[in-house]
Amino acid sequence: MAEVFVRRLSRWQAEQQREAVADVYVEAYRRVPGEESRDRRERDRQEFLETFAEDVQRPGFDMVVASGGNKPAAYAYGFVLDRAGEWWRALSGEVPWDWDIEELTVSGQVFALAGLMVLPAHRRGGVATRLVEQLLIRTDAALVAARVDPANEAAVGALRSWGWTRLGAVAPPGTVSDAPPVVLSDAPRVVSSDASSAAASDGTAATVPFTAVPVVGSGTVTDIWSRALTS
């Protein structure tokens, strides 16, 4: 595996590299061969480009790229969450580390990890870890959050190893959940290997409404994960 070099991109550089970013995204999240068509990949690519064009313009946008052999091997980017997003509304009870999620969000202190993509040839070498570390070094935010498909075992495993905590499940867009809010009292400071879902008071799986927290990767059923960036 060729050595990779990590560097930060300005907003202008990110816009200039949007086609390369889309290429890496499609390759990083391509489906099993035989289960997709060229048309589907092109749709995925166009949808990503549309979302990325909006994300680049968001407040606090930041991006890093890992290059190997003079070609992009991986990207990570994010931005400060919209203060009016109210993504915390269904998170009741005690949040880990005494987080006041509402206060942090309205004060612009929640950074969203919006994109993380690594080409297959550069995986299992710590590239994703380096990218996320470099992305978060410069932010003044107190909390980082993201949504991830729980079926993406690699992503979930990486978040655990980075000290992130699962806050709850997220209902897909256009759906309304009748489940009670997630209760996070007694949540451990260190996440164990147990991937069981948070449970509602009646024993059913608890979900929270669709939120503005962006999705990392692909998938429709997603969980919200987060980590404190300050002590």
XYZ file of C-alpha atoms in Angstrom:
231
model
C 0.000 0.000 0.000
C 1.377 3.402 -0.994
C 1.998 5.949 1.751
C -0.710 8.564 2.032
C -0.377 12.243 2.892
C -3.143 14.115 4.688
C -3.802 17.792 4.039
C -6.601 20.261 4.600
C -8.665 21.742 1.768
C -10.120 25.222 1.691
C -13.759 25.676 0.779
C -12.693 26.770 -2.708
C -10.411 23.738 -3.128
C -13.215 21.427 -2.000
C -15.524 22.885 -4.627
C -12.843 22.485 -7.285
C -12.356 18.830 -6.346
C -16.051 17.929 -6.172
C -15.867 15.550 -9.152
C -12.923 13.682 -7.608
C -14.749 13.557 -4.276
C -17.800 12.055 -5.990
C -15.621 9.430 -7.695
C -14.154 8.371 -4.345
C -17.618 8.328 -2.744
C -19.090 6.049 -5.420
C -16.130 3.674 -5.291
C -16.013 3.631 -1.488
C -19.713 2.836 -1.120
C -20.340 0.791 -4.239
C -22.659 -2.165 -3.792
C -21.730 -5.779 -4.270
C -20.880 -6.394 -7.961
C -23.904 -7.632 -9.816
C -26.366 -5.853 -7.555
C -26.084 -2.469 -9.189
C -26.282 -0.990 -12.635
C -24.351 1.824 -14.255
C -27.484 3.958 -14.064
C -27.778 3.386 -10.316
C -24.162 4.367 -9.733
C -24.666 7.515 -11.776
C -27.769 8.398 -9.736
C -25.834 7.876 -6.517
C -23.077 10.089 -7.862
C -25.428 12.899 -8.857
C -27.267 12.763 -5.548
C -23.951 13.006 -3.717
C -22.844 15.969 -5.851
C -26.077 17.822 -5.078
C -25.718 17.221 -1.345
C -22.029 18.074 -1.357
C -22.679 21.375 -3.166
C -24.981 22.372 -0.296
C -22.654 21.114 2.426
C -19.662 23.094 1.129
C -21.620 26.300 1.695
C -22.581 25.516 5.284
C -21.079 27.467 8.209
C -17.937 25.959 9.637
C -17.342 23.667 6.657
C -13.968 21.947 6.793
C -12.409 19.130 4.767
C -9.292 16.966 4.657
C -7.989 14.666 1.939
C -5.570 11.741 2.040
C -3.593 11.309 -1.175
C -1.570 8.313 -2.271
C 0.453 8.227 -5.474
C -0.721 11.750 -6.391
C -4.339 10.576 -6.379
C -7.041 11.088 -3.727
C -7.425 8.004 -1.563
C -9.870 9.264 1.055
C -11.830 12.318 2.163
C -13.465 13.487 5.382
C -15.489 16.651 5.853
C -18.040 18.263 8.098
C -19.649 21.493 9.242
C -21.325 23.129 12.224
C -24.912 21.982 12.711
C -27.730 24.420 12.029
C -28.726 26.077 15.291
C -32.398 25.703 14.367
C -32.166 21.970 13.641
C -33.533 20.883 17.038
C -32.111 17.402 16.500
C -31.880 16.924 20.257
C -35.656 17.121 20.904
C -36.221 13.369 21.379
C -33.105 12.814 23.472
C -34.428 12.901 27.025
C -32.890 11.911 30.334
C -29.234 12.162 31.185
C -26.917 12.485 28.189
C -23.341 11.157 28.594
C -20.761 13.539 30.102
C -23.548 15.875 31.239
C -23.949 17.210 27.712
C -26.479 19.999 27.252
C -27.124 19.199 23.600
C -29.639 22.000 23.099
C -27.301 24.621 24.515
C -24.346 23.281 22.533
C -26.330 23.288 19.285
C -27.837 26.752 19.600
C -24.409 28.145 20.493
C -22.843 26.588 17.397
C -20.830 24.046 19.369
C -21.858 20.839 17.537
C -19.758 19.788 14.561
C -21.272 17.243 12.166
C -19.069 14.610 10.557
C -20.836 14.704 7.199
C -18.600 12.586 4.995
C -15.957 9.908 5.439
C -14.894 7.795 2.463
C -11.828 5.630 1.960
C -11.023 3.706 -1.212
C -10.884 -0.078 -0.652
C -7.171 -0.248 -1.490
C -6.359 2.129 1.383
C -8.453 0.578 4.134
C -7.197 -1.129 7.300
C -4.200 1.168 7.414
C -5.443 3.826 9.828
C -6.297 6.314 7.081
C -9.830 6.977 8.354
C -8.516 7.538 11.875
C -5.942 10.047 10.657
C -8.519 11.900 8.568
C -11.021 12.266 11.391
C -8.323 13.335 13.848
C -7.070 16.023 11.467
C -10.600 17.182 10.694
C -11.463 17.676 14.363
C -8.177 19.243 15.500
C -9.068 22.742 14.323
C -12.745 22.899 15.281
C -13.817 24.878 18.337
C -16.913 22.692 18.754
C -17.519 20.822 21.998
C -19.338 17.886 20.407
C -19.142 15.948 17.153
C -22.124 13.998 15.797
C -22.961 11.800 12.810
C -25.541 9.319 11.544
C -24.426 5.860 10.465
C -26.202 2.791 9.135
C -25.964 0.219 11.966
C -25.475 -2.477 9.329
C -22.157 -0.844 8.412
C -20.068 -2.881 10.844
C -16.796 -1.262 9.800
C -18.110 2.250 10.495
C -19.678 1.261 13.809
C -16.484 -0.471 14.894
C -14.422 2.570 13.985
C -16.690 4.905 15.961
C -16.418 2.687 19.020
C -12.642 2.610 18.751
C -12.610 6.422 18.530
C -14.608 6.746 21.759
C -17.948 7.703 20.233
C -21.269 6.891 21.940
C -24.468 5.731 20.269
C -27.266 8.133 21.241
C -30.221 6.424 19.539
C -31.903 5.295 16.344
C -33.141 7.719 13.696
C -36.361 7.292 11.756
C -35.895 7.591 7.959
C -37.183 10.782 6.240
C -40.928 10.871 5.736
C -41.732 8.536 8.628
C -43.192 9.346 12.006
C -42.151 7.314 15.002
C -44.506 6.724 17.938
C -41.714 5.319 20.061
C -40.869 7.172 23.284
C -37.662 9.173 23.478
C -34.332 7.510 24.138
C -33.288 7.546 27.784
C -29.543 7.716 28.208
C -29.098 7.697 31.971
C -26.294 5.473 33.236
C -24.717 5.459 29.757
C -21.125 4.207 30.050
C -18.223 6.559 29.352
C -16.461 3.860 27.356
C -18.599 2.097 24.772
C -18.308 -1.678 24.975
C -18.489 -4.136 22.096
C -22.171 -4.685 22.829
C -24.039 -3.272 19.846
C -27.527 -3.677 21.319
C -29.988 -0.847 20.715
C -31.143 1.557 23.375
C -34.542 0.478 24.678
C -37.657 2.433 25.510
C -39.388 2.132 28.868
C -41.761 -0.514 27.483
C -38.871 -2.622 26.188
C -39.291 -1.716 22.505
C -36.493 -0.233 20.411
C -36.520 3.536 20.812
C -36.118 5.873 17.868
C -35.881 9.613 17.441
C -37.396 11.642 14.593
C -35.448 12.316 11.396
C -32.759 14.846 12.120
C -30.571 17.307 10.257
C -27.468 15.442 11.432
C -25.940 14.211 8.148
C -25.440 10.578 7.194
C -21.912 9.211 6.907
C -21.786 6.708 4.045
C -24.921 5.124 2.632
C -27.991 3.405 4.038
C -31.520 4.331 5.103
C -31.792 3.045 8.676
C -29.364 5.073 10.740
C -28.151 5.620 14.276
C -26.896 8.845 15.806
C -23.401 8.661 17.302
C -21.518 11.407 19.093
C -18.374 12.220 21.079
C -17.303 15.056 23.336
C -14.392 17.081 21.982
C -13.655 18.967 25.188
C -13.315 17.770 28.756
